[in-house]
């Protein structure tokens, strides 16, 4: 039977006062040693580089060193996982990555079974792939926060599930601190470990939760990390970490790993330094605090982030409906906007690439650009070259796949498609406005703003000319209060119907124009926007107005 000899190392505890103050950490290290040897299930720690996750990894590292020194076999791996959202504050990102490298270097030197890894979202799921590729509006308070799931939860869940597939079960260590002091158990039996120290994860099958640092107050965390030479067991400078927190009212954010079941205590694993482009807040105080402390290289990032926020609020850059075609109302009763238009996405990409040029920072990867390029091919870029040409324009060099990108149509065909769209959208608008006017039963006599109806309907409407004429006659009868059996109905038909390409007489065309003009004014008065500026906005307005007047008529 394996026996652990607990010896307090001189480098951990110094004076008698420190010994008393830090006794709680000594108790935790002893507990970790026992729980580690309890079974063969691998461990996983979410490591952000923040103070709580640094404390947790430090204690685990020290416990494993003692086990090794005592002759124990370190059979199971402790995975220390850093989640890089790919839009981290560059200063914090550099620290996270260097810390992860240092852990691997030190663990190799000390021959400890600790493996630090950095995980990333898939290229199709990154912040820029969603915003620039698919036009997702940037996150917005109070609850529109699509990013956390894609940038943090999905990559971590993938890693966890892969480890579970390899080992059957896994134990997740959480850096949760309740903020109050509790008496630590001095002796732990094997029977007490299961169910007391290790609890089943609420959401992840075959995963168990272990929370060693629940009772450590905030000030004691810093005192422990800054003791001695202010170095972590893997050599990272804790004074530098402390400097990152200066001016910040920061704990550590709820982790991708969930919550402790009963207490609903937020789990550490990702610090609140946040993403540099986050638009969940009006002013990014974290980024500003770094700038105030001298990190002037972040100023262009702050300005870009603010520009992104302004674009999100500007309807000029947004579609009027969601990607699924739905229109929605916000809590204040106003109609919400949809994704960024393709033109807006091109502009955001151009500005982002220019920001890279000005700062010398890599802000978007080649893999993301390739994913976005593929998305744009399916999002209406008829040339199939908008992204590669934007990149070449800003960067002065070609992407590796540039020469393989050829348009689906030649320039003449693309222009023809655009001409057709422009030609028929005009009549589409006219016809929809006429339908609104007829549904409302109202006309506008002053039709001088409208040109007369063309002699021939566009191709798509030629087969509908009888229906349009019939709608006009029925609408006029209803508006004038004429019964369908009345002889006056025949008079209206004779007045408005003619044997020509539109089946409408001059009076019929004039009356249809009057309905159309009134319909347009009703649309702009009633539903979505002061004046629709795009096809999408107009169709949304038409939808809402049509439903309103049909309901009113019934």
mmCIF file of C-alpha atoms in Angstrom, residues 168-485:
data_model
loop_
_atom_site.group_PDB
_atom_site.id
_atom_site.type_symbol
_atom_site.label_atom_id
_atom_site.label_comp_id
_atom_site.label_asym_id
_atom_site.label_seq_id
_atom_site.Cartn_x
_atom_site.Cartn_y
_atom_site.Cartn_z
ATOM 1 C CA UNK A 168 -13.714 6.272 -19.955
ATOM 2 C CA UNK A 169 -13.979 8.951 -17.269
ATOM 3 C CA UNK A 170 -12.249 12.187 -16.369
ATOM 4 C CA UNK A 171 -12.003 14.450 -13.325
ATOM 5 C CA UNK A 172 -12.314 18.198 -13.833
ATOM 6 C CA UNK A 173 -10.627 20.391 -11.216
ATOM 7 C CA UNK A 174 -12.349 23.697 -10.593
ATOM 8 C CA UNK A 175 -10.836 26.842 -9.153
ATOM 9 C CA UNK A 176 -13.995 27.833 -7.298
ATOM 10 C CA UNK A 177 -13.708 29.994 -4.213
ATOM 11 C CA UNK A 178 -16.800 30.595 -2.098
ATOM 12 C CA UNK A 179 -15.273 33.598 -0.375
ATOM 13 C CA UNK A 180 -15.814 32.324 3.152
ATOM 14 C CA UNK A 181 -13.523 30.190 5.270
ATOM 15 C CA UNK A 182 -14.471 26.631 6.147
ATOM 16 C CA UNK A 183 -12.640 24.047 8.234
ATOM 17 C CA UNK A 184 -10.655 21.748 5.982
ATOM 18 C CA UNK A 185 -10.887 18.002 6.518
ATOM 19 C CA UNK A 186 -7.680 16.821 8.138
ATOM 20 C CA UNK A 187 -8.101 13.146 7.313
ATOM 21 C CA UNK A 188 -9.719 11.673 4.246
ATOM 22 C CA UNK A 189 -10.575 8.052 3.653
ATOM 23 C CA UNK A 190 -11.101 6.496 0.248
ATOM 24 C CA UNK A 191 -14.792 6.155 1.001
ATOM 25 C CA UNK A 192 -15.075 9.871 1.701
ATOM 26 C CA UNK A 193 -13.427 10.908 -1.573
ATOM 27 C CA UNK A 194 -16.287 9.683 -3.759
ATOM 28 C CA UNK A 195 -19.420 11.769 -3.237
ATOM 29 C CA UNK A 196 -17.738 14.339 -0.994
ATOM 30 C CA UNK A 197 -14.718 15.565 -2.872
ATOM 31 C CA UNK A 198 -15.638 14.135 -6.267
ATOM 32 C CA UNK A 199 -19.124 14.802 -7.611
ATOM 33 C CA UNK A 200 -20.635 13.959 -10.968
ATOM 34 C CA UNK A 201 -20.661 16.837 -13.427
ATOM 35 C CA UNK A 202 -24.107 18.231 -14.045
ATOM 36 C CA UNK A 203 -23.861 18.385 -17.833
ATOM 37 C CA UNK A 204 -20.979 16.184 -18.991
ATOM 38 C CA UNK A 205 -21.519 12.396 -18.764
ATOM 39 C CA UNK A 206 -18.615 10.416 -17.283
ATOM 40 C CA UNK A 207 -17.025 13.576 -15.911
ATOM 41 C CA UNK A 208 -16.510 14.269 -12.212
ATOM 42 C CA UNK A 209 -15.802 17.559 -10.459
ATOM 43 C CA UNK A 210 -13.148 18.211 -7.820
ATOM 44 C CA UNK A 211 -12.890 21.647 -6.208
ATOM 45 C CA UNK A 212 -9.819 21.945 -3.966
ATOM 46 C CA UNK A 213 -9.640 25.718 -3.294
ATOM 47 C CA UNK A 214 -13.202 26.525 -2.307
ATOM 48 C CA UNK A 215 -12.370 28.295 0.956
ATOM 49 C CA UNK A 216 -9.485 30.620 0.036
ATOM 50 C CA UNK A 217 -10.218 34.359 0.481
ATOM 51 C CA UNK A 218 -9.129 36.712 -2.294
ATOM 52 C CA UNK A 219 -6.362 38.539 -0.402
ATOM 53 C CA UNK A 220 -4.749 35.259 0.660
ATOM 54 C CA UNK A 221 -4.589 34.133 -2.974
ATOM 55 C CA UNK A 222 -2.341 37.070 -3.814
ATOM 56 C CA UNK A 223 -0.238 36.664 -0.683
ATOM 57 C CA UNK A 224 0.441 33.054 -1.632
ATOM 58 C CA UNK A 225 1.226 33.794 -5.279
ATOM 59 C CA UNK A 226 3.532 36.692 -4.370
ATOM 60 C CA UNK A 227 5.481 34.891 -1.659
ATOM 61 C CA UNK A 228 9.234 34.305 -1.873
ATOM 62 C CA UNK A 229 10.682 35.157 -5.275
ATOM 63 C CA UNK A 230 7.203 35.816 -6.720
ATOM 64 C CA UNK A 231 7.596 32.984 -9.205
ATOM 65 C CA UNK A 232 5.134 30.209 -9.980
ATOM 66 C CA UNK A 233 6.423 26.616 -9.817
ATOM 67 C CA UNK A 234 6.950 26.793 -13.588
ATOM 68 C CA UNK A 235 8.807 30.102 -13.426
ATOM 69 C CA UNK A 236 6.183 32.662 -14.517
ATOM 70 C CA UNK A 237 6.493 36.080 -12.879
ATOM 71 C CA UNK A 238 3.613 36.576 -10.439
ATOM 72 C CA UNK A 239 4.435 40.264 -10.064
ATOM 73 C CA UNK A 240 3.665 40.646 -13.766
ATOM 74 C CA UNK A 241 0.379 38.796 -13.291
ATOM 75 C CA UNK A 242 -0.450 41.081 -10.375
ATOM 76 C CA UNK A 243 0.311 44.123 -12.561
ATOM 77 C CA UNK A 244 -2.231 42.906 -15.107
ATOM 78 C CA UNK A 245 -4.901 43.134 -12.430
ATOM 79 C CA UNK A 246 -4.019 46.637 -11.266
ATOM 80 C CA UNK A 247 -6.919 48.995 -11.825
ATOM 81 C CA UNK A 248 -9.198 46.072 -12.549
ATOM 82 C CA UNK A 249 -12.048 44.905 -10.374
ATOM 83 C CA UNK A 250 -11.555 41.405 -11.659
ATOM 84 C CA UNK A 251 -12.257 37.971 -10.396
ATOM 85 C CA UNK A 252 -12.406 35.115 -12.836
ATOM 86 C CA UNK A 253 -15.278 34.597 -15.150
ATOM 87 C CA UNK A 254 -17.632 31.666 -15.243
ATOM 88 C CA UNK A 255 -15.820 28.894 -17.021
ATOM 89 C CA UNK A 256 -16.786 26.737 -19.941
ATOM 90 C CA UNK A 257 -16.743 23.834 -17.522
ATOM 91 C CA UNK A 258 -20.045 24.643 -15.857
ATOM 92 C CA UNK A 259 -21.042 25.258 -12.261
ATOM 93 C CA UNK A 260 -20.887 23.415 -8.978
ATOM 94 C CA UNK A 261 -24.261 21.740 -8.856
ATOM 95 C CA UNK A 262 -25.781 22.695 -5.530
ATOM 96 C CA UNK A 263 -24.165 26.023 -4.824
ATOM 97 C CA UNK A 264 -24.319 27.374 -8.385
ATOM 98 C CA UNK A 265 -20.920 28.901 -7.797
ATOM 99 C CA UNK A 266 -19.219 30.281 -10.904
ATOM 100 C CA UNK A 267 -16.261 28.241 -12.036
ATOM 101 C CA UNK A 268 -12.879 29.724 -12.845
ATOM 102 C CA UNK A 269 -10.972 29.004 -15.980
ATOM 103 C CA UNK A 270 -11.274 32.179 -18.048
ATOM 104 C CA UNK A 271 -10.414 35.591 -16.695
ATOM 105 C CA UNK A 272 -12.498 38.695 -17.157
ATOM 106 C CA UNK A 273 -9.807 40.526 -19.064
ATOM 107 C CA UNK A 274 -12.061 39.751 -21.991
ATOM 108 C CA UNK A 275 -11.848 39.835 -25.764
ATOM 109 C CA UNK A 276 -10.395 43.018 -27.218
ATOM 110 C CA UNK A 277 -13.288 43.407 -29.689
ATOM 111 C CA UNK A 278 -16.095 42.722 -27.178
ATOM 112 C CA UNK A 279 -19.175 44.902 -27.725
ATOM 113 C CA UNK A 280 -21.193 43.625 -24.770
ATOM 114 C CA UNK A 281 -20.296 46.846 -22.941
ATOM 115 C CA UNK A 282 -20.530 50.422 -24.159
ATOM 116 C CA UNK A 283 -17.010 51.174 -22.960
ATOM 117 C CA UNK A 284 -14.336 48.494 -22.587
ATOM 118 C CA UNK A 285 -12.828 49.478 -19.244
ATOM 119 C CA UNK A 286 -10.416 46.544 -19.226
ATOM 120 C CA UNK A 287 -8.843 47.585 -22.533
ATOM 121 C CA UNK A 288 -8.821 51.215 -21.436
ATOM 122 C CA UNK A 289 -7.074 50.342 -18.162
ATOM 123 C CA UNK A 290 -4.281 48.629 -20.063
ATOM 124 C CA UNK A 291 -3.928 51.733 -22.239
ATOM 125 C CA UNK A 292 -3.906 53.982 -19.163
ATOM 126 C CA UNK A 293 -1.055 51.901 -17.762
ATOM 127 C CA UNK A 294 1.030 52.517 -20.867
ATOM 128 C CA UNK A 295 -0.058 49.874 -23.381
ATOM 129 C CA UNK A 296 -0.524 52.438 -26.149
ATOM 130 C CA UNK A 297 -0.262 49.703 -28.789
ATOM 131 C CA UNK A 298 -3.836 48.807 -27.838
ATOM 132 C CA UNK A 299 -5.242 52.218 -28.810
ATOM 133 C CA UNK A 300 -5.882 51.257 -32.482
ATOM 134 C CA UNK A 301 -7.656 48.098 -31.269
ATOM 135 C CA UNK A 302 -9.883 50.156 -28.997
ATOM 136 C CA UNK A 303 -10.719 52.509 -31.873
ATOM 137 C CA UNK A 304 -11.558 49.572 -34.162
ATOM 138 C CA UNK A 305 -13.724 48.030 -31.458
ATOM 139 C CA UNK A 306 -15.616 51.323 -31.066
ATOM 140 C CA UNK A 307 -16.079 51.541 -34.847
ATOM 141 C CA UNK A 308 -17.482 47.998 -34.816
ATOM 142 C CA UNK A 309 -19.934 49.081 -32.124
ATOM 143 C CA UNK A 310 -21.066 52.059 -34.222
ATOM 144 C CA UNK A 311 -21.540 49.863 -37.287
ATOM 145 C CA UNK A 312 -23.641 47.433 -35.273
ATOM 146 C CA UNK A 313 -26.029 50.242 -34.321
ATOM 147 C CA UNK A 314 -26.272 51.682 -37.851
ATOM 148 C CA UNK A 315 -29.114 50.249 -39.966
ATOM 149 C CA UNK A 316 -27.160 51.226 -43.083
ATOM 150 C CA UNK A 317 -24.858 48.263 -42.421
ATOM 151 C CA UNK A 318 -27.556 45.785 -41.393
ATOM 152 C CA UNK A 319 -30.212 43.699 -43.069
ATOM 153 C CA UNK A 320 -33.731 44.177 -41.772
ATOM 154 C CA UNK A 321 -34.455 40.542 -40.957
ATOM 155 C CA UNK A 322 -32.639 37.659 -39.358
ATOM 156 C CA UNK A 323 -30.780 35.037 -41.348
ATOM 157 C CA UNK A 324 -33.815 32.744 -41.094
ATOM 158 C CA UNK A 325 -35.992 35.431 -42.661
ATOM 159 C CA UNK A 326 -37.867 36.371 -39.483
ATOM 160 C CA UNK A 327 -38.587 39.887 -38.282
ATOM 161 C CA UNK A 328 -38.530 40.521 -34.550
ATOM 162 C CA UNK A 329 -39.321 43.179 -31.981
ATOM 163 C CA UNK A 330 -36.991 44.253 -29.187
ATOM 164 C CA UNK A 331 -38.096 44.726 -25.595
ATOM 165 C CA UNK A 332 -38.714 48.442 -26.194
ATOM 166 C CA UNK A 333 -41.176 47.630 -28.983
ATOM 167 C CA UNK A 334 -38.925 48.711 -31.838
ATOM 168 C CA UNK A 335 -38.068 46.359 -34.662
ATOM 169 C CA UNK A 336 -34.662 44.713 -34.490
ATOM 170 C CA UNK A 337 -32.087 44.525 -37.266
ATOM 171 C CA UNK A 338 -30.604 41.487 -38.935
ATOM 172 C CA UNK A 339 -27.033 40.514 -39.831
ATOM 173 C CA UNK A 340 -24.405 42.754 -41.368
ATOM 174 C CA UNK A 341 -24.856 43.144 -45.117
ATOM 175 C CA UNK A 342 -22.233 41.604 -47.392
ATOM 176 C CA UNK A 343 -21.005 45.105 -48.222
ATOM 177 C CA UNK A 344 -20.585 45.869 -44.503
ATOM 178 C CA UNK A 345 -18.682 42.628 -43.987
ATOM 179 C CA UNK A 346 -16.284 43.541 -46.796
ATOM 180 C CA UNK A 347 -15.723 46.883 -45.102
ATOM 181 C CA UNK A 348 -15.088 45.282 -41.698
ATOM 182 C CA UNK A 349 -12.562 42.891 -43.251
ATOM 183 C CA UNK A 350 -10.785 45.723 -45.035
ATOM 184 C CA UNK A 351 -10.548 47.717 -41.800
ATOM 185 C CA UNK A 352 -9.350 44.669 -39.839
ATOM 186 C CA UNK A 353 -6.599 43.879 -42.344
ATOM 187 C CA UNK A 354 -5.541 47.522 -42.295
ATOM 188 C CA UNK A 355 -5.435 47.338 -38.491
ATOM 189 C CA UNK A 356 -3.049 44.396 -38.793
ATOM 190 C CA UNK A 357 -0.815 46.480 -41.056
ATOM 191 C CA UNK A 358 -0.773 49.397 -38.634
ATOM 192 C CA UNK A 359 -0.170 47.373 -35.456
ATOM 193 C CA UNK A 360 1.947 44.491 -36.716
ATOM 194 C CA UNK A 361 -0.359 42.106 -34.823
ATOM 195 C CA UNK A 362 -1.983 38.999 -36.289
ATOM 196 C CA UNK A 363 -5.680 39.599 -35.677
ATOM 197 C CA UNK A 364 -7.196 37.124 -38.141
ATOM 198 C CA UNK A 365 -5.638 33.862 -39.319
ATOM 199 C CA UNK A 366 -5.283 32.464 -42.806
ATOM 200 C CA UNK A 367 -7.541 29.551 -41.823
ATOM 201 C CA UNK A 368 -10.272 32.031 -40.841
ATOM 202 C CA UNK A 369 -9.872 33.919 -44.118
ATOM 203 C CA UNK A 370 -10.283 30.671 -46.055
ATOM 204 C CA UNK A 371 -13.432 29.811 -44.081
ATOM 205 C CA UNK A 372 -14.860 33.302 -44.670
ATOM 206 C CA UNK A 373 -14.048 33.099 -48.383
ATOM 207 C CA UNK A 374 -16.054 29.884 -48.657
ATOM 208 C CA UNK A 375 -18.941 31.465 -46.736
ATOM 209 C CA UNK A 376 -19.015 34.472 -49.044
ATOM 210 C CA UNK A 377 -19.248 32.184 -52.075
ATOM 211 C CA UNK A 378 -22.557 30.996 -50.614
ATOM 212 C CA UNK A 379 -23.640 34.429 -49.333
ATOM 213 C CA UNK A 380 -24.036 36.234 -52.645
ATOM 214 C CA UNK A 381 -20.520 37.125 -53.803
ATOM 215 C CA UNK A 382 -21.134 36.458 -57.516
ATOM 216 C CA UNK A 383 -17.507 37.238 -58.372
ATOM 217 C CA UNK A 384 -16.219 34.702 -55.815
ATOM 218 C CA UNK A 385 -13.206 37.016 -55.518
ATOM 219 C CA UNK A 386 -14.277 39.753 -53.090
ATOM 220 C CA UNK A 387 -12.197 38.392 -50.208
ATOM 221 C CA UNK A 388 -8.989 37.581 -52.080
ATOM 222 C CA UNK A 389 -9.075 40.941 -53.848
ATOM 223 C CA UNK A 390 -9.700 42.812 -50.597
ATOM 224 C CA UNK A 391 -6.751 40.994 -49.030
ATOM 225 C CA UNK A 392 -4.485 41.794 -51.990
ATOM 226 C CA UNK A 393 -5.594 45.427 -51.979
ATOM 227 C CA UNK A 394 -4.809 45.938 -48.275
ATOM 228 C CA UNK A 395 -1.850 43.595 -47.804
ATOM 229 C CA UNK A 396 -0.181 44.000 -51.174
ATOM 230 C CA UNK A 397 0.217 40.253 -51.555
ATOM 231 C CA UNK A 398 -1.926 37.308 -52.586
ATOM 232 C CA UNK A 399 -3.480 34.619 -50.461
ATOM 233 C CA UNK A 400 -2.231 31.107 -51.356
ATOM 234 C CA UNK A 401 -5.506 30.184 -53.073
ATOM 235 C CA UNK A 402 -5.998 33.504 -54.900
ATOM 236 C CA UNK A 403 -5.084 32.135 -58.355
ATOM 237 C CA UNK A 404 -7.599 29.306 -57.957
ATOM 238 C CA UNK A 405 -10.533 31.647 -57.308
ATOM 239 C CA UNK A 406 -12.537 32.192 -60.480
ATOM 240 C CA UNK A 407 -15.941 33.908 -60.789
ATOM 241 C CA UNK A 408 -19.024 31.774 -61.277
ATOM 242 C CA UNK A 409 -20.074 34.196 -64.018
ATOM 243 C CA UNK A 410 -18.151 36.474 -66.330
ATOM 244 C CA UNK A 411 -18.403 40.256 -65.932
ATOM 245 C CA UNK A 412 -21.087 40.541 -68.608
ATOM 246 C CA UNK A 413 -23.294 37.923 -66.945
ATOM 247 C CA UNK A 414 -22.850 39.453 -63.484
ATOM 248 C CA UNK A 415 -23.849 42.862 -64.835
ATOM 249 C CA UNK A 416 -26.855 41.336 -66.580
ATOM 250 C CA UNK A 417 -27.971 39.686 -63.317
ATOM 251 C CA UNK A 418 -27.660 43.006 -61.496
ATOM 252 C CA UNK A 419 -29.532 44.834 -64.263
ATOM 253 C CA UNK A 420 -32.353 42.302 -64.123
ATOM 254 C CA UNK A 421 -32.548 42.588 -60.339
ATOM 255 C CA UNK A 422 -32.635 46.390 -60.543
ATOM 256 C CA UNK A 423 -35.214 46.343 -63.337
ATOM 257 C CA UNK A 424 -37.700 44.073 -61.659
ATOM 258 C CA UNK A 425 -37.319 45.273 -58.109
ATOM 259 C CA UNK A 426 -38.907 48.535 -59.186
ATOM 260 C CA UNK A 427 -42.055 46.811 -60.394
ATOM 261 C CA UNK A 428 -42.017 44.430 -57.426
ATOM 262 C CA UNK A 429 -42.111 47.435 -55.113
ATOM 263 C CA UNK A 430 -44.887 49.017 -57.166
ATOM 264 C CA UNK A 431 -47.000 45.866 -57.105
ATOM 265 C CA UNK A 432 -46.521 45.296 -53.352
ATOM 266 C CA UNK A 433 -47.475 48.908 -52.639
ATOM 267 C CA UNK A 434 -50.605 48.489 -54.752
ATOM 268 C CA UNK A 435 -51.529 45.385 -52.729
ATOM 269 C CA UNK A 436 -51.175 47.350 -49.470
ATOM 270 C CA UNK A 437 -53.332 50.177 -50.815
ATOM 271 C CA UNK A 438 -56.002 47.717 -51.930
ATOM 272 C CA UNK A 439 -55.865 45.806 -48.622
ATOM 273 C CA UNK A 440 -56.337 49.097 -46.774
ATOM 274 C CA UNK A 441 -59.028 50.233 -49.228
ATOM 275 C CA UNK A 442 -57.367 53.632 -49.628
ATOM 276 C CA UNK A 443 -56.076 55.640 -52.611
ATOM 277 C CA UNK A 444 -53.974 58.765 -53.031
ATOM 278 C CA UNK A 445 -55.388 60.999 -55.748
ATOM 279 C CA UNK A 446 -52.121 62.900 -56.235
ATOM 280 C CA UNK A 447 -50.231 60.405 -58.377
ATOM 281 C CA UNK A 448 -47.929 62.977 -59.950
ATOM 282 C CA UNK A 449 -45.036 61.414 -58.027
ATOM 283 C CA UNK A 450 -45.592 58.110 -59.834
ATOM 284 C CA UNK A 451 -44.977 57.496 -63.508
ATOM 285 C CA UNK A 452 -47.781 55.743 -65.336
ATOM 286 C CA UNK A 453 -47.676 51.964 -65.458
ATOM 287 C CA UNK A 454 -45.540 50.661 -68.328
ATOM 288 C CA UNK A 455 -47.372 49.401 -71.392
ATOM 289 C CA UNK A 456 -46.117 45.867 -70.920
ATOM 290 C CA UNK A 457 -45.750 44.038 -67.619
ATOM 291 C CA UNK A 458 -42.343 42.479 -66.856
ATOM 292 C CA UNK A 459 -42.200 38.839 -67.909
ATOM 293 C CA UNK A 460 -42.907 37.516 -64.405
ATOM 294 C CA UNK A 461 -46.177 39.492 -64.228
ATOM 295 C CA UNK A 462 -47.607 38.926 -67.712
ATOM 296 C CA UNK A 463 -49.460 35.795 -66.682
ATOM 297 C CA UNK A 464 -50.930 37.654 -63.695
ATOM 298 C CA UNK A 465 -52.474 40.584 -65.581
ATOM 299 C CA UNK A 466 -56.018 39.195 -65.246
ATOM 300 C CA UNK A 467 -55.592 38.736 -61.510
ATOM 301 C CA UNK A 468 -54.244 42.286 -61.118
ATOM 302 C CA UNK A 469 -57.177 43.693 -63.071
ATOM 303 C CA UNK A 470 -59.623 41.609 -61.043
ATOM 304 C CA UNK A 471 -58.040 42.763 -57.783
ATOM 305 C CA UNK A 472 -58.366 46.374 -58.887
ATOM 306 C CA UNK A 473 -62.066 46.019 -59.749
ATOM 307 C CA UNK A 474 -62.846 44.144 -56.507
ATOM 308 C CA UNK A 475 -60.947 46.690 -54.429
ATOM 309 C CA UNK A 476 -62.737 49.615 -56.043
ATOM 310 C CA UNK A 477 -66.096 47.938 -55.479
ATOM 311 C CA UNK A 478 -65.278 47.423 -51.812
ATOM 312 C CA UNK A 479 -63.892 50.944 -51.375
ATOM 313 C CA UNK A 480 -66.974 52.507 -52.979
ATOM 314 C CA UNK A 481 -69.405 50.197 -51.167
ATOM 315 C CA UNK A 482 -70.710 48.562 -54.354
ATOM 316 C CA UNK A 483 -72.326 45.152 -53.958
ATOM 317 C CA UNK A 484 -71.071 42.400 -56.236
ATOM 318 C CA UNK A 485 -74.610 41.952 -57.605
#
